[in-house]
Amino acid sequence: MSFPGSTVIGALPRRYRGIVVELLGDRAPDLLAALRTQAKPTLAQHEAVLEVLAGAFVDHLGPWEEPTPRGALIDDALGAFLERWPAEDLTER
């Protein structure tokens, strides 16, 4: 059994966890399943999360390329993920 904070998903701030789970569940369910069991993402998983969240952010740009409220939430979630797991701290495995 894993505890909140002991997995990649559990360690995300609660206010961003839902949007990350939703987006990964829709766009990369296998990645989500892995991140629910691991304490730290691999570099490849890190890049995949960035790809999913960045793609979702672009999907939520409004007029004049300004993010919608959902786009701003996705951007903040991406920032929280990057702050928690900087790429330079990760390995390939």
PDB file of N, CA and C in Angstrom:
ATOM      1  N   MET A   1       0.849  -1.179   0.000  1.00  0.00           N
ATOM      2  CA  MET A   1       0.000   0.000   0.000  1.00  0.00           C
ATOM      3  C   MET A   1       0.890   1.235   0.000  1.00  0.00           C
ATOM      4  N   SER A   2       0.538   2.229  -0.826  1.00  0.00           N
ATOM      5  CA  SER A   2       1.306   3.479  -0.829  1.00  0.00           C
ATOM      6  C   SER A   2       0.547   4.536  -0.038  1.00  0.00           C
ATOM      7  N   PHE A   3       1.289   5.484   0.458  1.00  0.00           N
ATOM      8  CA  PHE A   3       0.712   6.565   1.251  1.00  0.00           C
ATOM      9  C   PHE A   3       0.818   7.864   0.474  1.00  0.00           C
ATOM     10  N   PRO A   4      -0.117   8.824   0.694  1.00  0.00           N
ATOM     11  CA  PRO A   4       0.000  10.103   0.009  1.00  0.00           C
ATOM     12  C   PRO A   4       1.400  10.677   0.215  1.00  0.00           C
ATOM     13  N   GLY A   5       1.974  11.148  -0.858  1.00  0.00           N
ATOM     14  CA  GLY A   5       3.314  11.710  -0.775  1.00  0.00           C
ATOM     15  C   GLY A   5       4.399  10.690  -1.040  1.00  0.00           C
ATOM     16  N   SER A   6       4.057   9.401  -1.029  1.00  0.00           N
ATOM     17  CA  SER A   6       5.060   8.372  -1.270  1.00  0.00           C
ATOM     18  C   SER A   6       5.134   7.989  -2.748  1.00  0.00           C
ATOM     19  N   THR A   7       4.242   8.513  -3.561  1.00  0.00           N
ATOM     20  CA  THR A   7       4.263   8.270  -5.004  1.00  0.00           C
ATOM     21  C   THR A   7       4.343   9.612  -5.729  1.00  0.00           C
ATOM     22  N   VAL A   8       4.656   9.546  -7.003  1.00  0.00           N
ATOM     23  CA  VAL A   8       4.733  10.776  -7.796  1.00  0.00           C
ATOM     24  C   VAL A   8       3.409  11.526  -7.726  1.00  0.00           C
ATOM     25  N   ILE A   9       2.323  10.833  -7.960  1.00  0.00           N
ATOM     26  CA  ILE A   9       1.005  11.487  -7.935  1.00  0.00           C
ATOM     27  C   ILE A   9       0.672  11.979  -6.530  1.00  0.00           C
ATOM     28  N   GLY A  10       0.924  11.178  -5.534  1.00  0.00           N
ATOM     29  CA  GLY A  10       0.620  11.568  -4.160  1.00  0.00           C
ATOM     30  C   GLY A  10       1.431  12.747  -3.664  1.00  0.00           C
ATOM     31  N   ALA A  11       2.615  12.944  -4.237  1.00  0.00           N
ATOM     32  CA  ALA A  11       3.475  14.048  -3.803  1.00  0.00           C
ATOM     33  C   ALA A  11       3.114  15.383  -4.435  1.00  0.00           C
ATOM     34  N   LEU A  12       2.249  15.360  -5.439  1.00  0.00           N
ATOM     35  CA  LEU A  12       1.822  16.623  -6.041  1.00  0.00           C
ATOM     36  C   LEU A  12       0.942  17.393  -5.053  1.00  0.00           C
ATOM     37  N   PRO A  13       1.030  18.716  -5.067  1.00  0.00           N
ATOM     38  CA  PRO A  13       0.118  19.479  -4.214  1.00  0.00           C
ATOM     39  C   PRO A  13      -1.339  19.113  -4.534  1.00  0.00           C
ATOM     40  N   ARG A  14      -2.126  18.977  -3.514  1.00  0.00           N
ATOM     41  CA  ARG A  14      -3.519  18.530  -3.657  1.00  0.00           C
ATOM     42  C   ARG A  14      -4.286  19.359  -4.686  1.00  0.00           C
ATOM     43  N   ARG A  15      -4.050  20.665  -4.735  1.00  0.00           N
ATOM     44  CA  ARG A  15      -4.823  21.519  -5.650  1.00  0.00           C
ATOM     45  C   ARG A  15      -4.530  21.230  -7.120  1.00  0.00           C
ATOM     46  N   TYR A  16      -3.404  20.548  -7.413  1.00  0.00           N
ATOM     47  CA  TYR A  16      -3.058  20.223  -8.804  1.00  0.00           C
ATOM     48  C   TYR A  16      -3.213  18.740  -9.121  1.00  0.00           C
ATOM     49  N   ARG A  17      -3.329  17.938  -8.114  1.00  0.00           N
ATOM     50  CA  ARG A  17      -3.375  16.488  -8.304  1.00  0.00           C
ATOM     51  C   ARG A  17      -4.529  16.068  -9.216  1.00  0.00           C
ATOM     52  N   GLY A  18      -5.698  16.636  -9.003  1.00  0.00           N
ATOM     53  CA  GLY A  18      -6.876  16.254  -9.790  1.00  0.00           C
ATOM     54  C   GLY A  18      -6.710  16.506 -11.271  1.00  0.00           C
ATOM     55  N   ILE A  19      -6.190  17.665 -11.634  1.00  0.00           N
ATOM     56  CA  ILE A  19      -6.038  17.983 -13.057  1.00  0.00           C
ATOM     57  C   ILE A  19      -4.971  17.107 -13.694  1.00  0.00           C
ATOM     58  N   VAL A  20      -3.905  16.825 -12.971  1.00  0.00           N
ATOM     59  CA  VAL A  20      -2.851  15.961 -13.508  1.00  0.00           C
ATOM     60  C   VAL A  20      -3.395  14.545 -13.706  1.00  0.00           C
ATOM     61  N   VAL A  21      -4.113  14.035 -12.726  1.00  0.00           N
ATOM     62  CA  VAL A  21      -4.697  12.691 -12.840  1.00  0.00           C
ATOM     63  C   VAL A  21      -5.694  12.647 -14.004  1.00  0.00           C
ATOM     64  N   GLU A  22      -6.509  13.658 -14.132  1.00  0.00           N
ATOM     65  CA  GLU A  22      -7.486  13.695 -15.222  1.00  0.00           C
ATOM     66  C   GLU A  22      -6.793  13.680 -16.589  1.00  0.00           C
ATOM     67  N   LEU A  23      -5.810  14.561 -16.765  1.00  0.00           N
ATOM     68  CA  LEU A  23      -5.142  14.665 -18.063  1.00  0.00           C
ATOM     69  C   LEU A  23      -4.339  13.418 -18.402  1.00  0.00           C
ATOM     70  N   LEU A  24      -3.598  12.909 -17.426  1.00  0.00           N
ATOM     71  CA  LEU A  24      -2.836  11.686 -17.685  1.00  0.00           C
ATOM     72  C   LEU A  24      -3.769  10.501 -17.911  1.00  0.00           C
ATOM     73  N   GLY A  25      -4.863  10.454 -17.169  1.00  0.00           N
ATOM     74  CA  GLY A  25      -5.831   9.373 -17.358  1.00  0.00           C
ATOM     75  C   GLY A  25      -6.431   9.374 -18.754  1.00  0.00           C
ATOM     76  N   ASP A  26      -6.681  10.563 -19.289  1.00  0.00           N
ATOM     77  CA  ASP A  26      -7.247  10.687 -20.638  1.00  0.00           C
ATOM     78  C   ASP A  26      -6.207  10.460 -21.724  1.00  0.00           C
ATOM     79  N   ARG A  27      -5.003  10.975 -21.515  1.00  0.00           N
ATOM     80  CA  ARG A  27      -4.012  11.019 -22.593  1.00  0.00           C
ATOM     81  C   ARG A  27      -2.878  10.003 -22.465  1.00  0.00           C
ATOM     82  N   ALA A  28      -2.635   9.515 -21.264  1.00  0.00           N
ATOM     83  CA  ALA A  28      -1.523   8.572 -21.050  1.00  0.00           C
ATOM     84  C   ALA A  28      -1.810   7.692 -19.833  1.00  0.00           C
ATOM     85  N   PRO A  29      -2.836   6.835 -19.925  1.00  0.00           N
ATOM     86  CA  PRO A  29      -3.235   6.040 -18.757  1.00  0.00           C
ATOM     87  C   PRO A  29      -2.135   5.117 -18.224  1.00  0.00           C
ATOM     88  N   ASP A  30      -1.304   4.581 -19.090  1.00  0.00           N
ATOM     89  CA  ASP A  30      -0.216   3.710 -18.621  1.00  0.00           C
ATOM     90  C   ASP A  30       0.796   4.511 -17.803  1.00  0.00           C
ATOM     91  N   LEU A  31       1.059   5.725 -18.227  1.00  0.00           N
ATOM     92  CA  LEU A  31       1.960   6.610 -17.483  1.00  0.00           C
ATOM     93  C   LEU A  31       1.370   6.934 -16.118  1.00  0.00           C
ATOM     94  N   LEU A  32       0.096   7.253 -16.084  1.00  0.00           N
ATOM     95  CA  LEU A  32      -0.567   7.528 -14.809  1.00  0.00           C
ATOM     96  C   LEU A  32      -0.464   6.328 -13.872  1.00  0.00           C
ATOM     97  N   ALA A  33      -0.720   5.147 -14.385  1.00  0.00           N
ATOM     98  CA  ALA A  33      -0.641   3.938 -13.554  1.00  0.00           C
ATOM     99  C   ALA A  33       0.758   3.773 -12.972  1.00  0.00           C
ATOM    100  N   ALA A  34       1.768   4.010 -13.769  1.00  0.00           N
ATOM    101  CA  ALA A  34       3.147   3.885 -13.274  1.00  0.00           C
ATOM    102  C   ALA A  34       3.446   4.925 -12.203  1.00  0.00           C
ATOM    103  N   LEU A  35       3.018   6.159 -12.435  1.00  0.00           N
ATOM    104  CA  LEU A  35       3.314   7.239 -11.485  1.00  0.00           C
ATOM    105  C   LEU A  35       2.547   7.091 -10.174  1.00  0.00           C
ATOM    106  N   ARG A  36       1.526   6.271 -10.178  1.00  0.00           N
ATOM    107  CA  ARG A  36       0.790   5.988  -8.940  1.00  0.00           C
ATOM    108  C   ARG A  36       1.502   4.949  -8.075  1.00  0.00           C
ATOM    109  N   THR A  37       2.550   4.329  -8.613  1.00  0.00           N
ATOM    110  CA  THR A  37       3.262   3.310  -7.849  1.00  0.00           C
ATOM    111  C   THR A  37       4.717   3.674  -7.570  1.00  0.00           C
ATOM    112  N   GLN A  38       5.243   4.675  -8.239  1.00  0.00           N
ATOM    113  CA  GLN A  38       6.651   5.045  -8.108  1.00  0.00           C
ATOM    114  C   GLN A  38       6.828   6.269  -7.227  1.00  0.00           C
ATOM    115  N   ALA A  39       7.951   6.322  -6.542  1.00  0.00           N
ATOM    116  CA  ALA A  39       8.260   7.475  -5.697  1.00  0.00           C
ATOM    117  C   ALA A  39       8.859   8.627  -6.495  1.00  0.00           C
ATOM    118  N   LYS A  40       9.397   8.323  -7.668  1.00  0.00           N
ATOM    119  CA  LYS A  40      10.079   9.331  -8.469  1.00  0.00           C
ATOM    120  C   LYS A  40       9.932   8.950  -9.941  1.00  0.00           C
ATOM    121  N   PRO A  41       9.675   9.920 -10.829  1.00  0.00           N
ATOM    122  CA  PRO A  41       9.568   9.566 -12.246  1.00  0.00           C
ATOM    123  C   PRO A  41      10.946   9.351 -12.860  1.00  0.00           C
ATOM    124  N   THR A  42      10.982   8.561 -13.921  1.00  0.00           N
ATOM    125  CA  THR A  42      12.201   8.465 -14.713  1.00  0.00           C
ATOM    126  C   THR A  42      12.286   9.708 -15.595  1.00  0.00           C
ATOM    127  N   LEU A  43      13.410   9.905 -16.218  1.00  0.00           N
ATOM    128  CA  LEU A  43      13.556  11.040 -17.127  1.00  0.00           C
ATOM    129  C   LEU A  43      12.572  10.930 -18.295  1.00  0.00           C
ATOM    130  N   ALA A  44      12.403   9.736 -18.823  1.00  0.00           N
ATOM    131  CA  ALA A  44      11.450   9.538 -19.917  1.00  0.00           C
ATOM    132  C   ALA A  44      10.019   9.835 -19.467  1.00  0.00           C
ATOM    133  N   GLN A  45       9.660   9.412 -18.271  1.00  0.00           N
ATOM    134  CA  GLN A  45       8.320   9.703 -17.743  1.00  0.00           C
ATOM    135  C   GLN A  45       8.155  11.198 -17.507  1.00  0.00           C
ATOM    136  N   HIS A  46       9.194  11.831 -17.015  1.00  0.00           N
ATOM    137  CA  HIS A  46       9.185  13.279 -16.800  1.00  0.00           C
ATOM    138  C   HIS A  46       8.863  13.990 -18.112  1.00  0.00           C
ATOM    139  N   GLU A  47       9.552  13.607 -19.171  1.00  0.00           N
ATOM    140  CA  GLU A  47       9.325  14.218 -20.475  1.00  0.00           C
ATOM    141  C   GLU A  47       7.910  13.944 -20.975  1.00  0.00           C
ATOM    142  N   ALA A  48       7.398  12.751 -20.719  1.00  0.00           N
ATOM    143  CA  ALA A  48       6.038  12.412 -21.143  1.00  0.00           C
ATOM    144  C   ALA A  48       5.000  13.241 -20.393  1.00  0.00           C
ATOM    145  N   VAL A  49       5.205  13.450 -19.101  1.00  0.00           N
ATOM    146  CA  VAL A  49       4.290  14.297 -18.324  1.00  0.00           C
ATOM    147  C   VAL A  49       4.321  15.721 -18.884  1.00  0.00           C
ATOM    148  N   LEU A  50       5.509  16.227 -19.157  1.00  0.00           N
ATOM    149  CA  LEU A  50       5.623  17.579 -19.717  1.00  0.00           C
ATOM    150  C   LEU A  50       4.882  17.679 -21.042  1.00  0.00           C
ATOM    151  N   GLU A  51       5.024  16.661 -21.873  1.00  0.00           N
ATOM    152  CA  GLU A  51       4.355  16.656 -23.171  1.00  0.00           C
ATOM    153  C   GLU A  51       2.837  16.689 -23.002  1.00  0.00           C
ATOM    154  N   VAL A  52       2.317  15.867 -22.101  1.00  0.00           N
ATOM    155  CA  VAL A  52       0.868  15.823 -21.872  1.00  0.00           C
ATOM    156  C   VAL A  52       0.370  17.167 -21.331  1.00  0.00           C
ATOM    157  N   LEU A  53       1.027  17.685 -20.305  1.00  0.00           N
ATOM    158  CA  LEU A  53       0.552  18.930 -19.692  1.00  0.00           C
ATOM    159  C   LEU A  53       0.725  20.121 -20.629  1.00  0.00           C
ATOM    160  N   ALA A  54       1.824  20.176 -21.352  1.00  0.00           N
ATOM    161  CA  ALA A  54       2.029  21.277 -22.300  1.00  0.00           C
ATOM    162  C   ALA A  54       0.993  21.222 -23.418  1.00  0.00           C
ATOM    163  N   GLY A  55       0.697  20.018 -23.900  1.00  0.00           N
ATOM    164  CA  GLY A  55      -0.334  19.880 -24.927  1.00  0.00           C
ATOM    165  C   GLY A  55      -1.699  20.318 -24.432  1.00  0.00           C
ATOM    166  N   ALA A  56      -2.020  19.952 -23.216  1.00  0.00           N
ATOM    167  CA  ALA A  56      -3.305  20.357 -22.632  1.00  0.00           C
ATOM    168  C   ALA A  56      -3.347  21.866 -22.421  1.00  0.00           C
ATOM    169  N   PHE A  57      -2.220  22.446 -22.024  1.00  0.00           N
ATOM    170  CA  PHE A  57      -2.160  23.905 -21.851  1.00  0.00           C
ATOM    171  C   PHE A  57      -2.479  24.605 -23.171  1.00  0.00           C
ATOM    172  N   VAL A  58      -1.851  24.164 -24.249  1.00  0.00           N
ATOM    173  CA  VAL A  58      -2.083  24.767 -25.569  1.00  0.00           C
ATOM    174  C   VAL A  58      -3.547  24.627 -25.971  1.00  0.00           C
ATOM    175  N   ASP A  59      -4.161  23.514 -25.606  1.00  0.00           N
ATOM    176  CA  ASP A  59      -5.575  23.298 -25.918  1.00  0.00           C
ATOM    177  C   ASP A  59      -6.486  24.267 -25.174  1.00  0.00           C
ATOM    178  N   HIS A  60      -5.964  24.911 -24.136  1.00  0.00           N
ATOM    179  CA  HIS A  60      -6.782  25.810 -23.315  1.00  0.00           C
ATOM    180  C   HIS A  60      -6.279  27.243 -23.356  1.00  0.00           C
ATOM    181  N   LEU A  61      -5.869  27.661 -24.548  1.00  0.00           N
ATOM    182  CA  LEU A  61      -5.550  29.066 -24.757  1.00  0.00           C
ATOM    183  C   LEU A  61      -6.780  29.731 -25.341  1.00  0.00           C
ATOM    184  N   GLY A  62      -7.075  30.901 -24.833  1.00  0.00           N
ATOM    185  CA  GLY A  62      -8.233  31.627 -25.307  1.00  0.00           C
ATOM    186  C   GLY A  62      -7.835  32.697 -26.306  1.00  0.00           C
ATOM    187  N   PRO A  63      -8.677  33.709 -26.426  1.00  0.00           N
ATOM    188  CA  PRO A  63      -8.377  34.817 -27.330  1.00  0.00           C
ATOM    189  C   PRO A  63      -7.031  35.457 -26.990  1.00  0.00           C
ATOM    190  N   TRP A  64      -6.344  35.853 -28.021  1.00  0.00           N
ATOM    191  CA  TRP A  64      -5.041  36.513 -27.877  1.00  0.00           C
ATOM    192  C   TRP A  64      -4.015  35.625 -27.188  1.00  0.00           C
ATOM    193  N   GLU A  65      -4.226  34.320 -27.315  1.00  0.00           N
ATOM    194  CA  GLU A  65      -3.281  33.335 -26.779  1.00  0.00           C
ATOM    195  C   GLU A  65      -3.112  33.414 -25.257  1.00  0.00           C
ATOM    196  N   GLU A  66      -4.099  33.945 -24.582  1.00  0.00           N
ATOM    197  CA  GLU A  66      -4.099  33.981 -23.118  1.00  0.00           C
ATOM    198  C   GLU A  66      -4.729  32.695 -22.600  1.00  0.00           C
ATOM    199  N   PRO A  67      -4.167  32.113 -21.547  1.00  0.00           N
ATOM    200  CA  PRO A  67      -4.761  30.873 -21.031  1.00  0.00           C
ATOM    201  C   PRO A  67      -6.134  31.128 -20.404  1.00  0.00           C
ATOM    202  N   THR A  68      -7.009  30.174 -20.614  1.00  0.00           N
ATOM    203  CA  THR A  68      -8.296  30.181 -19.925  1.00  0.00           C
ATOM    204  C   THR A  68      -8.020  29.852 -18.456  1.00  0.00           C
ATOM    205  N   PRO A  69      -9.014  29.959 -17.584  1.00  0.00           N
ATOM    206  CA  PRO A  69      -8.788  29.539 -16.190  1.00  0.00           C
ATOM    207  C   PRO A  69      -8.280  28.104 -16.085  1.00  0.00           C
ATOM    208  N   ARG A  70      -8.798  27.202 -16.909  1.00  0.00           N
ATOM    209  CA  ARG A  70      -8.318  25.814 -16.892  1.00  0.00           C
ATOM    210  C   ARG A  70      -6.872  25.763 -17.402  1.00  0.00           C
ATOM    211  N   GLY A  71      -6.562  26.542 -18.412  1.00  0.00           N
ATOM    212  CA  GLY A  71      -5.191  26.602 -18.914  1.00  0.00           C
ATOM    213  C   GLY A  71      -4.226  27.101 -17.851  1.00  0.00           C
ATOM    214  N   ALA A  72      -4.646  28.096 -17.090  1.00  0.00           N
ATOM    215  CA  ALA A  72      -3.799  28.615 -16.008  1.00  0.00           C
ATOM    216  C   ALA A  72      -3.579  27.544 -14.934  1.00  0.00           C
ATOM    217  N   LEU A  73      -4.621  26.764 -14.629  1.00  0.00           N
ATOM    218  CA  LEU A  73      -4.486  25.677 -13.656  1.00  0.00           C
ATOM    219  C   LEU A  73      -3.493  24.626 -14.161  1.00  0.00           C
ATOM    220  N   ILE A  74      -3.600  24.286 -15.437  1.00  0.00           N
ATOM    221  CA  ILE A  74      -2.681  23.312 -16.030  1.00  0.00           C
ATOM    222  C   ILE A  74      -1.249  23.851 -15.979  1.00  0.00           C
ATOM    223  N   ASP A  75      -1.068  25.117 -16.296  1.00  0.00           N
ATOM    224  CA  ASP A  75       0.255  25.738 -16.250  1.00  0.00           C
ATOM    225  C   ASP A  75       0.828  25.692 -14.832  1.00  0.00           C
ATOM    226  N   ASP A  76       0.000  25.991 -13.853  1.00  0.00           N
ATOM    227  CA  ASP A  76       0.449  25.941 -12.455  1.00  0.00           C
ATOM    228  C   ASP A  76       0.793  24.514 -12.033  1.00  0.00           C
ATOM    229  N   ALA A  77       0.006  23.540 -12.498  1.00  0.00           N
ATOM    230  CA  ALA A  77       0.287  22.133 -12.190  1.00  0.00           C
ATOM    231  C   ALA A  77       1.613  21.710 -12.815  1.00  0.00           C
ATOM    232  N   LEU A  78       1.846  22.152 -14.031  1.00  0.00           N
ATOM    233  CA  LEU A  78       3.115  21.860 -14.695  1.00  0.00           C
ATOM    234  C   LEU A  78       4.272  22.462 -13.913  1.00  0.00           C
ATOM    235  N   GLY A  79       4.120  23.695 -13.465  1.00  0.00           N
ATOM    236  CA  GLY A  79       5.158  24.332 -12.655  1.00  0.00           C
ATOM    237  C   GLY A  79       5.423  23.580 -11.362  1.00  0.00           C
ATOM    238  N   ALA A  80       4.364  23.105 -10.720  1.00  0.00           N
ATOM    239  CA  ALA A  80       4.530  22.349  -9.472  1.00  0.00           C
ATOM    240  C   ALA A  80       5.259  21.036  -9.730  1.00  0.00           C
ATOM    241  N   PHE A  81       4.934  20.376 -10.834  1.00  0.00           N
ATOM    242  CA  PHE A  81       5.614  19.129 -11.187  1.00  0.00           C
ATOM    243  C   PHE A  81       7.103  19.383 -11.430  1.00  0.00           C
ATOM    244  N   LEU A  82       7.410  20.422 -12.196  1.00  0.00           N
ATOM    245  CA  LEU A  82       8.806  20.740 -12.498  1.00  0.00           C
ATOM    246  C   LEU A  82       9.586  21.149 -11.249  1.00  0.00           C
ATOM    247  N   GLU A  83       8.928  21.846 -10.360  1.00  0.00           N
ATOM    248  CA  GLU A  83       9.582  22.249  -9.114  1.00  0.00           C
ATOM    249  C   GLU A  83       9.898  21.038  -8.243  1.00  0.00           C
ATOM    250  N   ARG A  84       8.974  20.087  -8.196  1.00  0.00           N
ATOM    251  CA  ARG A  84       9.154  18.896  -7.358  1.00  0.00           C
ATOM    252  C   ARG A  84      10.187  17.940  -7.942  1.00  0.00           C
ATOM    253  N   TRP A  85      10.177  17.796  -9.281  1.00  0.00           N
ATOM    254  CA  TRP A  85      11.088  16.860  -9.949  1.00  0.00           C
ATOM    255  C   TRP A  85      11.823  17.549 -11.091  1.00  0.00           C
ATOM    256  N   PRO A  86      12.850  18.331 -10.798  1.00  0.00           N
ATOM    257  CA  PRO A  86      13.648  18.923 -11.876  1.00  0.00           C
ATOM    258  C   PRO A  86      14.321  17.821 -12.701  1.00  0.00           C
ATOM    259  N   ALA A  87      14.389  17.999 -13.986  1.00  0.00           N
ATOM    260  CA  ALA A  87      14.947  16.965 -14.876  1.00  0.00           C
ATOM    261  C   ALA A  87      16.361  16.585 -14.485  1.00  0.00           C
ATOM    262  N   GLU A  88      17.149  17.535 -14.042  1.00  0.00           N
ATOM    263  CA  GLU A  88      18.548  17.226 -13.711  1.00  0.00           C
ATOM    264  C   GLU A  88      18.680  16.295 -12.504  1.00  0.00           C
ATOM    265  N   ASP A  89      17.608  16.120 -11.741  1.00  0.00           N
ATOM    266  CA  ASP A  89      17.634  15.218 -10.592  1.00  0.00           C
ATOM    267  C   ASP A  89      17.174  13.800 -10.923  1.00  0.00           C
ATOM    268  N   LEU A  90      16.832  13.548 -12.186  1.00  0.00           N
ATOM    269  CA  LEU A  90      16.261  12.258 -12.570  1.00  0.00           C
ATOM    270  C   LEU A  90      17.246  11.437 -13.389  1.00  0.00           C
ATOM    271  N   THR A  91      16.985  10.142 -13.435  1.00  0.00           N
ATOM    272  CA  THR A  91      17.787   9.233 -14.238  1.00  0.00           C
ATOM    273  C   THR A  91      16.892   8.561 -15.269  1.00  0.00           C
ATOM    274  N   GLU A  92      17.495   7.852 -16.171  1.00  0.00           N
ATOM    275  CA  GLU A  92      16.734   7.153 -17.201  1.00  0.00           C
ATOM    276  C   GLU A  92      15.883   6.031 -16.639  1.00  0.00           C
ATOM    277  N   ARG A  93      16.241   5.455 -15.517  1.00  0.00           N
ATOM    278  CA  ARG A  93      15.482   4.334 -14.951  1.00  0.00           C
ATOM    279  C   ARG A  93      14.851   4.721 -13.652  1.00  0.00           C
TER     280      ARG A  93
END
